[in-house]
Amino acid sequence: MKKNSIIKIWMASLELMVKKPIVILPFIIVAFFEGIALELIYFSTRFPISVAARPIIRKFFGEPFLHYPSNLIILGKLFYSAQIVIYIFISVAMMAIAINIFNNIKHGLPIKMGALVKNAGKRYFAYFTYGCAIVALLFLSDKVETFVFSKIMFKVGRFIPQYLLAMLPLCLMLVLFITSVIIYTLMISTVPLMVLGKKPLLKSCGLSIWIGARNFFKIFPLILLPFIVYLPFTLIKSFPKELADKTFPEANLLINVISVIVTVFVDCFMVLSVSQWLVENKKESGITD
Amino acid sequence: MKKIVILLISILVALYALLSFMASHNGEYGAEKLFYKAMKMQSVVAANPEVIPPKLLTDIEGTLKTLLKKYPKTEVAKSAHVTLAEYYTFVKKYNDAASQLDFIITTYPKNQFMLSTAHFLKGRMYEAQKKWPSALNEYQILRDVYTATEVGLQMPLYIAKHYADKGDDAAAKEAYNDAAIFYANLEKKNSGKVIGYFASTLAMQAYMKMENYSKAGAILEEAIMKYMSQRTLMQLLPAVETIYVEKLKSPEKAIALYKKIMTVIPDGQIKQIMQKRIAILEKGGK
C-alpha cells in the first residue's frame, strides 16, 4: 500500500472524528465504564468497597497490597483485568455501534442512537464471542511467547552479558507488542465486516484473517501508528513499583487515567481507519454499498 | 453529545467525591500515606547521612507528629511512634527519644511487640550515648521479661556481640557462654515448641561463636531430629557441612547425619539434595 494512501486514510479518519465527533461517543461510553472500574479499584482498600475487595486482594496478592502505597502498585494489574471484562462485554459492541455511525455518515443517513443500540443488541452474542476470542488469542500468545523466551534464556542466558540480560524484559515486551499488532492485523476487520458487510461472525473472522494475510503490509502499517501511541503507556505500566519509587505512588493511577482518555481517540481512529480501508477496497472486503 | 459527555463526567466526579467522603472516615489509609511520606524522606536521609538539609529533618518530625495527632488510634500510629523515637535518637535528641519511648511503654502496656521494641530502642539510645550499663539494663529486661518476642530472644547473642565488636574477648566469651546456657535452659522449658526450636538454633550459633564446633554440631543434630520438618531442614541443613566439613574436617559425620535424616523423611527434593551431597562428600569434594 502506498504511503500516501495510508496517510489519506488516516487524514480521512481524523477529519471524520473532528467533523462528526458523534463517532467518538461509543468509545467515550467505554471510557466511562473503565473510569468507574478504575475508581472502584482505587478505593478498593478503603471502606466501603474494602468490605468486598479486601478478602479477594488478600487471597490473590497478599496482605501488604491492602495498604498504601502497595495498593497503587497492583492497581494497574487489577485495572487490566477489569479492562478485559469491559472489552468483552461492552467495547466490542460499542465498536460495532461506532462502525454503524461511520457507515450512516458515509451514506448520509440519520444517526439514531436508539436504533444503533438495538442493531448492536441483535448481534450482541456474536460481538461477545469475538471479544472472548481476541482475549483468548492474546492471552495464549502471551503465555507461549513468555514460555519460549524463558526456554531460550535458560539455554543461552549464561553467554549473554549482564547488561544485556537486564534489557530482556523490555525485549520480551516489544516482542509481545509486535505479536499483538500482528494478531490485530489479522482479526481487526472482523467487526467492520460484520457491521458493514452484514456477514455472520465465523465468516467475518475467516474473511478478516484472509484479508489481513493477503494485505498484511497494507493493514499492519495502517494500525501500527495507533498502537505505537499505546506503547509508552504499556511500558510505563509494566514497571509500577519503579514508577512509584521514582515519582510518587499516585503516578500509577494517573498513567491509567491518561491511558483511558488516550484510548478513546486511538481506538476510534484505528476502527475508522480500518473501516475506511475496507470500504475503499470493496474487492477485497466484499462490502457493497 | 455534549450533554451526554458532561453527564458521564459528572457521574464519575460524583462517584469519586462520594467514595472519597465515605473513605475519609477510615483513618488508616490517610495515616499510611503520611507514614510513607515520612519514610520516603527518611530514606533520603539514610542515603546520605553526612549531608542532611535541616528542613528535611524538620519535615520528617512534622509529618510523623501530624500523623500521630490526626490518626492516633490507627495501626500505623504504632509504627510512627517507633519511627519518631528512632528519629530522635538519630538527631541526638536523647531526652525526646527517652520521652517518646516511655510514652510507647505506657500507651501500649499489653502489646508485647511494642514494649520489646521500645526497650530495645532505649538500649540503642543509651548505646549511642556510650552509656553501656544503662543499655545493658534494657537488654536484660528484654532477655528476661520479653523472651518470647523476636527481639528478646536475640538479646543474649546481641549482648555478647557487643563485647566481641569492642574487642573485649574475655567478656565476649563469657557472654556467649551465658547465652548458650540461657538458650539451652529455654529449649528445655519449651521443648517441642517454636520457641524451643529457635532457642536451639541460637544456642548452636552461640557455640559456633565460641568456636566450640563439636557442641554446636551436637545441638544441630538434636534440633534437626527433634524439630523435623521441611522448613526446619531447609534452614538447618546448610549448617551441617559448615560445622562438620569446614570447621571439624569430618565429612563422615556430615554423611552419617544425612543418612540418619534420610531414614525418617519422605522422598522428595530434600532427600535428593542430601543424596547428591553424600555422593560429593564421599568422593572427597565440597
Short mmCIF file of N, CA and C in Angstrom, two decimals, chain B residues 112-114 116-117 120 142-143 146-158 183 186 195 198 202:
data_model
loop_
_atom_site.label_atom_id
_atom_site.label_comp_id
_atom_site.label_asym_id
_atom_site.label_seq_id
_atom_site.Cartn_x
_atom_site.Cartn_y
_atom_site.Cartn_z
N GLN B 112 3.14 -6.78 73.49
CA GLN B 112 4.50 -7.31 73.72
C GLN B 112 5.48 -6.80 72.66
N PHE B 113 4.99 -6.73 71.42
CA PHE B 113 5.86 -6.28 70.33
C PHE B 113 6.30 -4.83 70.57
N MET B 114 5.35 -3.97 70.90
CA MET B 114 5.67 -2.56 71.10
C MET B 114 6.57 -2.37 72.32
N SER B 116 8.66 -4.58 73.68
CA SER B 116 10.02 -5.08 73.44
C SER B 116 10.78 -4.14 72.50
N THR B 117 10.08 -3.62 71.50
CA THR B 117 10.72 -2.67 70.57
C THR B 117 11.16 -1.42 71.32
N PHE B 120 14.20 -2.11 73.39
CA PHE B 120 15.36 -2.27 72.51
C PHE B 120 15.87 -0.92 72.03
N LEU B 142 14.74 -7.07 78.34
CA LEU B 142 14.24 -7.73 77.13
C LEU B 142 14.47 -9.24 77.20
N ARG B 143 15.66 -9.60 77.62
CA ARG B 143 16.02 -11.03 77.68
C ARG B 143 15.16 -11.77 78.69
N TYR B 146 10.83 -10.28 78.15
CA TYR B 146 10.22 -10.41 76.81
C TYR B 146 10.91 -11.49 75.99
N THR B 147 11.21 -12.59 76.64
CA THR B 147 11.95 -13.68 75.99
C THR B 147 11.20 -14.20 74.76
N ALA B 148 9.86 -14.20 74.87
CA ALA B 148 9.06 -14.80 73.79
C ALA B 148 8.97 -13.92 72.55
N THR B 149 9.50 -12.71 72.62
CA THR B 149 9.46 -11.85 71.43
C THR B 149 10.72 -12.07 70.60
N GLU B 150 10.62 -11.67 69.34
CA GLU B 150 11.75 -11.87 68.40
C GLU B 150 12.98 -11.13 68.90
N VAL B 151 12.77 -9.92 69.35
CA VAL B 151 13.89 -9.09 69.81
C VAL B 151 14.46 -9.65 71.11
N GLY B 152 13.57 -10.01 72.04
CA GLY B 152 14.02 -10.52 73.35
C GLY B 152 14.86 -11.78 73.22
N LEU B 153 14.45 -12.63 72.28
CA LEU B 153 15.13 -13.90 72.08
C LEU B 153 16.57 -13.70 71.59
N GLN B 154 16.79 -12.64 70.85
CA GLN B 154 18.11 -12.37 70.28
C GLN B 154 19.07 -11.73 71.27
N MET B 155 18.54 -11.25 72.38
CA MET B 155 19.34 -10.39 73.27
C MET B 155 20.63 -11.01 73.81
N PRO B 156 20.60 -12.27 74.28
CA PRO B 156 21.87 -12.83 74.79
C PRO B 156 22.99 -12.77 73.74
N LEU B 157 22.67 -13.11 72.51
CA LEU B 157 23.69 -13.06 71.45
C LEU B 157 24.06 -11.61 71.14
N TYR B 158 23.09 -10.73 71.18
CA TYR B 158 23.33 -9.32 70.88
C TYR B 158 24.30 -8.73 71.89
N TYR B 183 20.02 -20.28 76.34
CA TYR B 183 19.22 -20.91 75.28
C TYR B 183 18.97 -22.38 75.56
N LEU B 186 16.23 -22.51 77.99
CA LEU B 186 14.98 -22.09 77.33
C LEU B 186 14.43 -23.23 76.47
N ILE B 195 9.39 -21.76 70.08
CA ILE B 195 10.43 -21.03 70.81
C ILE B 195 11.58 -21.97 71.20
N PHE B 198 13.79 -22.23 68.10
CA PHE B 198 14.64 -21.04 67.91
C PHE B 198 15.74 -20.98 68.96
N LEU B 202 19.75 -20.78 68.20
CA LEU B 202 20.55 -19.69 68.76
C LEU B 202 21.65 -20.24 69.66
#
